Amino acid sequence: MSSLVDAVLNSENLDLDLAAAASSDGLTPRPDRQQRQSSAERSRGPPSESYGNRSDDEQFPDDEVVGLGGNLKSRPKNALDRSVPKVVDETGETIQEHFEDFLDNFVEDPNSSGAPPSSSVTTTDKYYVAQIHGLERYTLSTLYVDYQHLASTRHGTLANAILQNYYRYLPFLTRGLHNLIAKHEPRYFRQHRQPLGSTTQGSSTASNAASQADSQGDKTTNQQTDKLFTLAFYNLPLVSRLRHLRSNSVGSLLSISGTVTRTSEVRPELSLATFACEECRTVIPNVEQTFRYTEPTQCPNLTCANRQGWRLDIRQSTFVDWQKVRVQENSSEIPTGSMPRTIDVILRGEIVDRAKAGEKCIFTGALIVVPDVSQLGLPGVRPEALRDNRNATRHGDAGGTGVTGLKSLGVRDLTYRLAFLACMVTPDTSTPGSSASQQLNGQSTNILASLNQNPAIDPQEPGDRAQLEYLNTLTPSEIEDLKRMVHSDHIYSRLVNSLAPMVYGHEIVKKGLLLQLMGGVSKSTPEGMALRGDINICIVGDPSTSKSQFLKYICSFLPRAVYTSGKASSAAGLTAAVIKDEETGEHTIEAGALMLADNGICAIDEFDKMDISDQVAIHEAMEQQTISIAKAGIHATLNARTSILAAANPVGGRYNRKTTLRANINMSAPIMSRFDLFFVILDECNESIDRHLAEHIVAVHRLRDDAITPEFSTEQLQRYIRFARTFKPEFSPAAKAVLVEKYKDLRADDAQGGIGRNSYRITVRQLESMIRLSEAIAKANCVDDVTPAFVREAYNLLRQSIISVEKDDVDVDSEDEDESTPDDASNRASAAQDRDGDSPMADDTTANAPRAKTKISYDAYMAILNTLVQRINAEEQATGAGVDEEELILGYLESREGEIASEAELEQQRELVGKVVRRMVKDNILMPLRGEGLDGHNNDDDGHEGAAASTRKVTYILHPNCAVEDM
C-alpha cells in the first residue's frame, strides 16, 4: 500500500491516478462519504468566501505555497483524502462557453444602430470584439453587453439563465471575459494581473506555473491600481419599481428606476486582498472580499495552523472605486397616501459618479442582502430578542402583562435590509406616468458616448467639440432626422408650436419656455466672476389660464427638473439643509430643490404665496447661482446653476389693469429685477378665442392623444434642444448697436406714464436678459451669430411684461363753475364780446339746463398737463415770472396747430385747455395770480377796487408742492 501511495504522490496527474488506484483495489468510496470529504476539503483550501475556495490552477506563478511539493510526504495525514475530484459547476462551465462564443461571434445588424462610417476605428464587424479593442484604446475595464443582443442568440436560453441566476454565474461570465481579452488583446491583459487564468491548465503546480507565465507574465509594477475587468448589462426588457422588490429577486439580474437624492464620496474599496501569516510569513494572495473584511480561514502552510494572525499587505492588494447612492422612487410611482421608499445602490469601478443628485436614472444589477447598520445598536453589543418580563407578577403566576411587541412574539431580529449592487447606470428620459425604458443603442467603437456614460459637457470647451461628442451618442437614423430639422425653414416657430401641445394658444409664453430650455451662454470674466446664462421666467395671470400646466409640462419634458409649491416650501427646502447622518453621526448637507435642479429648471408654483423670508433665500441662487451655507460648523458654497420658472397669482385673485405690474404681484423689487421675463396672462372675453378653446378642451377629453398632432415628437424636441445647447453664438456689430437702442427704448417705456419717472423693473439686469434671450434665439436656430433680427425678437418678448396701465377718464369740469356768480357770468359775456366784436344772443331757455360733464382720457389729460407745466417752468426759470392765462392757452394751441382742422375744433380745444388749467389749480399743480397778490385773496375792503382787480388778466405759476421732476 505504501508503494501505491509513493507512486501516486510522484505522479503528474494526481486526481486521475488516485481514482484509478482506488478503482483497481476496489476502494470505491461511498457517495455520502465522498460528499463529506469534498466539503471538508473545500473548507481547508485558500480562503475565498464568495464562490468557493480558489484552486491551485487559479493561483499566480509567483505565489509559491510553502509545504507543497517536497514537504508533502511529511504531512501526517492520510493521502487518500485527496482522492475526491474537484467539484465543477457543469452548468456554469456551459454558460461560460456559450457566453464566450456569443462575445466572439456576435455581429450586429447594421440597419438597427451603429457608429457612423466616419467614426469607425476597427476593421472588424464583430460588435464585442471591436469593443474589446476599444478597451485597450481608451484604457477601460468594463465591457458593456446589450441584453437584447443576448436575447437574440440561442433562442434566449442563455439570456434567461443569466437573468435568473446572475449572481451565481457572474464568476463564470467574468472568466469568459478574461479569456476573450487575453485572446484579442493579450498585451493589454498581461499589463494587469488578474486572479483568474485565461487558459486551461493542468492540475500540478509546475504545469500551472509554466502555462500562466506564458499568458500573464510577471507582476505589475503597481498592484493597487490594477484593473478588474467587469461586465455591464443594459437594455433589459423590464424596469422594476422600488416598491416591487422582494426577497425572491435576490441574486437575479434586475433594472430599477428611481431619482437620486444623495451621493456619497468615492472611496477605495478593498477588492482582492493579499495577506501574510504572522507566524510563518506565508503570503496568501487574492483573497476576495465579500461585502466585509474577509481574512483567510487557515494558513495553507502544512506546518502552520494559524487561523487568526494575519497582516494585510496593502502594496500587493487591489482596490477599486466605491460609491453609495441613495435612490428614491419617482414621484409619479408613489401610491395614494404612501411615503416614498428609498434603497441604497452600490456603484463600483468605472460607473462611480455617473449618477448625480436630482437625476432620474435606471440602475441595472443584482439585489443583495446586507446587515442593517443602523439597527445593530451599540458597537460590540450583539442584538438579541428577549421576552419583556419587567412587569410580570412576583411568583410567575398566570395573568401577567402577557406578550408585547414583535420580538416577544418570536419574530427574528430585522437586522438585515435589501441593497442593490449595480453594474450599469443609464439616464431615464421617460416622461412621468409612462413606463421607464432605456432604448439605448450602443456603438462598439465609442461605447461610452453612445450609452451616455461620458462626463457632462464642460461649458468652457468650444462648441464644435461638444457638438461632435453629442453626435457620437446618436444612431445614423437619429442623426439624419436631426439634420433634417436643423436645415428646415422656420424651425423656431415650428418648435414653439410643438411645445406643450395640450395647452391651447399662449404662443408668447411658449416662446419664452423654449428659450429657457435653450438658455444663454454662460461666461466668466478674467477676474473669475461667473455671468449666468440661465433664463428666469415668471408667469403672472388670472385663475384657469394654464400656468401650472406649463410648469408640469416642463418638469416632465426635462430629465433634470424639480417641481415645488411656494407655500409648502421653506428656505432650507429650497436651498440646502444641514442634517445629521444616521450611520456616521456626522453633519452633512442635504441638497434642496435648487441644488437638485442644478443644470436644469426649478419650477416654483404659487410663488406669490411664499413668505418674504423664504423669497430672500433664493436671491443669491437667482443671480450668482450659488448657495452659501454657514451652519453647524459647515462653511460651504454650493452650485445652483438652475433656471427658475415661477407662477404667481395677482393680488386679489385677478389682474387689475388700472394699476402697475408691481402693484399687482406680491414681490419685492430685487426679486422682480432678477426675472428675465414676465408673462401676464389675462382671462379676457373673446368670442372667437373662447369657441376655439372650448373645442380644443372637449376634443382632448374625448379623443385623448389623438386630439393633438404636434409636428415634432417629445423625443425629437429633446434631441434638438440637446444639440442646440452645444452652440455658443456671438454678437455681430450691427446686433450690438440695435441692442443699445432697444435697451434705451425699454427704459423710456418703463417710466410709468410720464417723463422722468423712476424705472422700477427695467434695470441693467434686463440688458443682460436681452443678451441671454438673443443668444437663446440664435441657439434655437442653430447658428453661431446673433443678428439684429434676434435682438428685436428678444426686445418684443421683454415688452410683453410692460402692460399699459389703464386709468379712469378725468373729469375736467370744475365744481365751482356750476355755482358761478353773476359777476363771473358778466365777465365771461364781456370777454366773449371783446373777442367777437358782437354781443352774444340771450337764451333764457338754456340758461338753467343741466350741463354735460366734460371728460377726457387720462393719457390726453397727462399730455396737456405735461405741456403746460413745461412751459410755465421754463418761463419761471428764464424770467422769474409766471405766464398769463391767454398766453398759456395760445401757446398750447400753437404747438398743436397741425392737428386742428377747423375753427370749431379750435374753439373746442380752447375751452378744453381752460378747463384743464382750472383742474390743475384745483389739484395744487398751478397757482393763479391777479394783480399784485393771489387770486381771490385780496385784502382791500373797497368793492370798486376789488371789481377792477377781478377784470385783470390772470397769471399762473407753479404750485410749491408741484414735483416737476416727476412730471
PDB file of C-alpha atoms in Angstrom, residues 558-689:
ATOM      1  CA  LEU A 558     -36.730  67.898 -18.888  1.00  0.00           C
ATOM      2  CA  PRO A 559     -34.902  64.996 -17.220  1.00  0.00           C
ATOM      3  CA  ARG A 560     -33.449  67.271 -14.551  1.00  0.00           C
ATOM      4  CA  ALA A 561     -36.316  69.394 -13.259  1.00  0.00           C
ATOM      5  CA  VAL A 562     -37.811  69.816  -9.788  1.00  0.00           C
ATOM      6  CA  TYR A 563     -41.383  70.929  -9.044  1.00  0.00           C
ATOM      7  CA  THR A 564     -42.182  72.677  -5.758  1.00  0.00           C
ATOM      8  CA  SER A 565     -45.005  74.756  -4.357  1.00  0.00           C
ATOM      9  CA  GLY A 566     -44.305  78.116  -2.783  1.00  0.00           C
ATOM     10  CA  LYS A 567     -46.421  77.833   0.355  1.00  0.00           C
ATOM     11  CA  ALA A 568     -45.206  74.329   1.190  1.00  0.00           C
ATOM     12  CA  SER A 569     -41.509  75.136   0.633  1.00  0.00           C
ATOM     13  CA  SER A 570     -39.179  76.555   3.241  1.00  0.00           C
ATOM     14  CA  ALA A 571     -35.890  78.343   2.759  1.00  0.00           C
ATOM     15  CA  ALA A 572     -33.906  75.239   3.748  1.00  0.00           C
ATOM     16  CA  GLY A 573     -36.016  73.028   1.484  1.00  0.00           C
ATOM     17  CA  LEU A 574     -35.299  75.287  -1.481  1.00  0.00           C
ATOM     18  CA  THR A 575     -31.574  75.814  -0.876  1.00  0.00           C
ATOM     19  CA  ALA A 576     -29.870  73.258   1.411  1.00  0.00           C
ATOM     20  CA  ALA A 577     -30.210  71.856   4.905  1.00  0.00           C
ATOM     21  CA  VAL A 578     -27.608  70.563   7.371  1.00  0.00           C
ATOM     22  CA  ILE A 579     -28.667  67.213   8.830  1.00  0.00           C
ATOM     23  CA  LYS A 580     -27.055  64.518  10.967  1.00  0.00           C
ATOM     24  CA  ASP A 581     -26.124  61.339   9.125  1.00  0.00           C
ATOM     25  CA  GLU A 582     -27.852  58.294  10.577  1.00  0.00           C
ATOM     26  CA  GLU A 583     -24.874  55.968  10.140  1.00  0.00           C
ATOM     27  CA  THR A 584     -21.781  58.066  10.780  1.00  0.00           C
ATOM     28  CA  GLY A 585     -23.329  60.654  13.109  1.00  0.00           C
ATOM     29  CA  GLU A 586     -21.601  63.498  11.251  1.00  0.00           C
ATOM     30  CA  HIS A 587     -23.276  66.637   9.983  1.00  0.00           C
ATOM     31  CA  THR A 588     -23.837  66.512   6.239  1.00  0.00           C
ATOM     32  CA  ILE A 589     -25.529  68.758   3.704  1.00  0.00           C
ATOM     33  CA  GLU A 590     -28.884  67.644   2.310  1.00  0.00           C
ATOM     34  CA  ALA A 591     -29.496  69.142  -1.121  1.00  0.00           C
ATOM     35  CA  GLY A 592     -32.580  71.309  -1.611  1.00  0.00           C
ATOM     36  CA  ALA A 593     -34.705  71.864  -4.692  1.00  0.00           C
ATOM     37  CA  LEU A 594     -32.349  74.420  -6.272  1.00  0.00           C
ATOM     38  CA  MET A 595     -29.318  72.141  -5.839  1.00  0.00           C
ATOM     39  CA  LEU A 596     -31.179  69.115  -7.165  1.00  0.00           C
ATOM     40  CA  ALA A 597     -32.120  71.136 -10.258  1.00  0.00           C
ATOM     41  CA  ASP A 598     -28.504  72.084 -10.997  1.00  0.00           C
ATOM     42  CA  ASN A 599     -28.118  72.474 -14.781  1.00  0.00           C
ATOM     43  CA  GLY A 600     -31.884  72.116 -15.059  1.00  0.00           C
ATOM     44  CA  ILE A 601     -35.074  74.002 -14.203  1.00  0.00           C
ATOM     45  CA  CYS A 602     -36.680  74.505 -10.800  1.00  0.00           C
ATOM     46  CA  ALA A 603     -40.423  75.140 -11.147  1.00  0.00           C
ATOM     47  CA  ILE A 604     -41.993  77.007  -8.203  1.00  0.00           C
ATOM     48  CA  ASP A 605     -45.775  77.224  -8.225  1.00  0.00           C
ATOM     49  CA  GLU A 606     -47.763  79.730  -6.113  1.00  0.00           C
ATOM     50  CA  PHE A 607     -44.695  81.941  -5.933  1.00  0.00           C
ATOM     51  CA  ASP A 608     -46.695  84.895  -4.594  1.00  0.00           C
ATOM     52  CA  LYS A 609     -47.756  82.914  -1.517  1.00  0.00           C
ATOM     53  CA  MET A 610     -44.188  82.322  -0.317  1.00  0.00           C
ATOM     54  CA  ASP A 611     -43.111  84.047   2.859  1.00  0.00           C
ATOM     55  CA  ILE A 612     -40.881  87.038   2.310  1.00  0.00           C
ATOM     56  CA  SER A 613     -38.100  85.407   4.353  1.00  0.00           C
ATOM     57  CA  ASP A 614     -38.189  82.367   2.069  1.00  0.00           C
ATOM     58  CA  GLN A 615     -38.128  84.539  -1.045  1.00  0.00           C
ATOM     59  CA  VAL A 616     -34.985  86.253   0.237  1.00  0.00           C
ATOM     60  CA  ALA A 617     -33.254  82.841   0.442  1.00  0.00           C
ATOM     61  CA  ILE A 618     -33.270  82.449  -3.341  1.00  0.00           C
ATOM     62  CA  HIS A 619     -31.837  85.908  -4.121  1.00  0.00           C
ATOM     63  CA  GLU A 620     -28.301  84.565  -4.326  1.00  0.00           C
ATOM     64  CA  ALA A 621     -29.288  81.481  -6.322  1.00  0.00           C
ATOM     65  CA  MET A 622     -31.155  83.525  -8.945  1.00  0.00           C
ATOM     66  CA  GLU A 623     -28.286  85.854  -9.858  1.00  0.00           C
ATOM     67  CA  GLN A 624     -24.961  84.466  -8.562  1.00  0.00           C
ATOM     68  CA  GLN A 625     -26.188  80.861  -8.970  1.00  0.00           C
ATOM     69  CA  THR A 626     -24.561  79.723  -5.746  1.00  0.00           C
ATOM     70  CA  ILE A 627     -25.839  78.824  -2.282  1.00  0.00           C
ATOM     71  CA  SER A 628     -23.699  79.811   0.701  1.00  0.00           C
ATOM     72  CA  ILE A 629     -24.098  77.898   3.964  1.00  0.00           C
ATOM     73  CA  ALA A 630     -22.652  78.590   7.409  1.00  0.00           C
ATOM     74  CA  LYS A 631     -24.337  76.155   9.796  1.00  0.00           C
ATOM     75  CA  ALA A 632     -23.206  73.604  12.392  1.00  0.00           C
ATOM     76  CA  GLY A 633     -19.537  74.185  11.639  1.00  0.00           C
ATOM     77  CA  ILE A 634     -20.026  73.704   7.887  1.00  0.00           C
ATOM     78  CA  HIS A 635     -18.978  76.604   5.655  1.00  0.00           C
ATOM     79  CA  ALA A 636     -19.588  75.856   2.026  1.00  0.00           C
ATOM     80  CA  THR A 637     -20.580  77.492  -1.246  1.00  0.00           C
ATOM     81  CA  LEU A 638     -22.639  75.143  -3.385  1.00  0.00           C
ATOM     82  CA  ASN A 639     -23.565  75.409  -7.054  1.00  0.00           C
ATOM     83  CA  ALA A 640     -27.162  76.090  -8.055  1.00  0.00           C
ATOM     84  CA  ARG A 641     -26.836  76.722 -11.801  1.00  0.00           C
ATOM     85  CA  THR A 642     -30.553  76.456 -12.387  1.00  0.00           C
ATOM     86  CA  SER A 643     -33.253  78.331 -14.243  1.00  0.00           C
ATOM     87  CA  ILE A 644     -36.302  79.290 -12.187  1.00  0.00           C
ATOM     88  CA  LEU A 645     -39.787  79.052 -13.658  1.00  0.00           C
ATOM     89  CA  ALA A 646     -42.288  80.670 -11.283  1.00  0.00           C
ATOM     90  CA  ALA A 647     -46.058  81.007 -11.464  1.00  0.00           C
ATOM     91  CA  ALA A 648     -47.935  83.579  -9.405  1.00  0.00           C
ATOM     92  CA  ASN A 649     -51.472  84.844  -8.981  1.00  0.00           C
ATOM     93  CA  PRO A 650     -52.122  88.602  -8.886  1.00  0.00           C
ATOM     94  CA  VAL A 651     -53.042  90.338  -5.643  1.00  0.00           C
ATOM     95  CA  GLY A 652     -56.770  89.911  -5.105  1.00  0.00           C
ATOM     96  CA  GLY A 653     -57.020  86.943  -7.485  1.00  0.00           C
ATOM     97  CA  ARG A 654     -57.390  88.810 -10.781  1.00  0.00           C
ATOM     98  CA  TYR A 655     -55.089  91.179 -12.616  1.00  0.00           C
ATOM     99  CA  ASN A 656     -56.116  94.821 -12.286  1.00  0.00           C
ATOM    100  CA  ARG A 657     -55.207  96.675 -15.451  1.00  0.00           C
ATOM    101  CA  LYS A 658     -55.663 100.047 -13.755  1.00  0.00           C
ATOM    102  CA  THR A 659     -52.571  99.553 -11.608  1.00  0.00           C
ATOM    103  CA  THR A 660     -48.982  98.699 -12.449  1.00  0.00           C
ATOM    104  CA  LEU A 661     -47.399  95.232 -12.579  1.00  0.00           C
ATOM    105  CA  ARG A 662     -45.596  95.860  -9.318  1.00  0.00           C
ATOM    106  CA  ALA A 663     -48.859  96.676  -7.563  1.00  0.00           C
ATOM    107  CA  ASN A 664     -50.458  93.508  -8.953  1.00  0.00           C
ATOM    108  CA  ILE A 665     -47.971  90.976  -7.580  1.00  0.00           C
ATOM    109  CA  ASN A 666     -46.660  90.468  -4.083  1.00  0.00           C
ATOM    110  CA  MET A 667     -42.927  90.654  -4.866  1.00  0.00           C
ATOM    111  CA  SER A 668     -40.093  92.905  -3.874  1.00  0.00           C
ATOM    112  CA  ALA A 669     -38.182  94.953  -6.432  1.00  0.00           C
ATOM    113  CA  PRO A 670     -34.944  92.880  -6.077  1.00  0.00           C
ATOM    114  CA  ILE A 671     -36.818  89.658  -6.912  1.00  0.00           C
ATOM    115  CA  MET A 672     -38.604  91.280  -9.864  1.00  0.00           C
ATOM    116  CA  SER A 673     -35.368  92.536 -11.379  1.00  0.00           C
ATOM    117  CA  ARG A 674     -33.907  89.007 -11.247  1.00  0.00           C
ATOM    118  CA  PHE A 675     -36.596  87.615 -13.537  1.00  0.00           C
ATOM    119  CA  ASP A 676     -35.679  87.934 -17.196  1.00  0.00           C
ATOM    120  CA  LEU A 677     -39.223  87.620 -18.488  1.00  0.00           C
ATOM    121  CA  PHE A 678     -42.631  88.392 -17.007  1.00  0.00           C
ATOM    122  CA  PHE A 679     -45.660  86.992 -18.823  1.00  0.00           C
ATOM    123  CA  VAL A 680     -49.032  88.454 -17.858  1.00  0.00           C
ATOM    124  CA  ILE A 681     -51.887  86.158 -18.925  1.00  0.00           C
ATOM    125  CA  LEU A 682     -55.304  87.854 -18.824  1.00  0.00           C
ATOM    126  CA  ASP A 683     -58.605  85.994 -18.950  1.00  0.00           C
ATOM    127  CA  GLU A 684     -60.439  88.265 -21.393  1.00  0.00           C
ATOM    128  CA  CYS A 685     -63.723  87.515 -23.114  1.00  0.00           C
ATOM    129  CA  ASN A 686     -63.362  86.947 -26.844  1.00  0.00           C
ATOM    130  CA  GLU A 687     -65.997  85.011 -28.728  1.00  0.00           C
ATOM    131  CA  SER A 688     -63.624  83.511 -31.306  1.00  0.00           C
ATOM    132  CA  ILE A 689     -60.928  82.539 -28.812  1.00  0.00           C
TER     133      ILE A 689
END
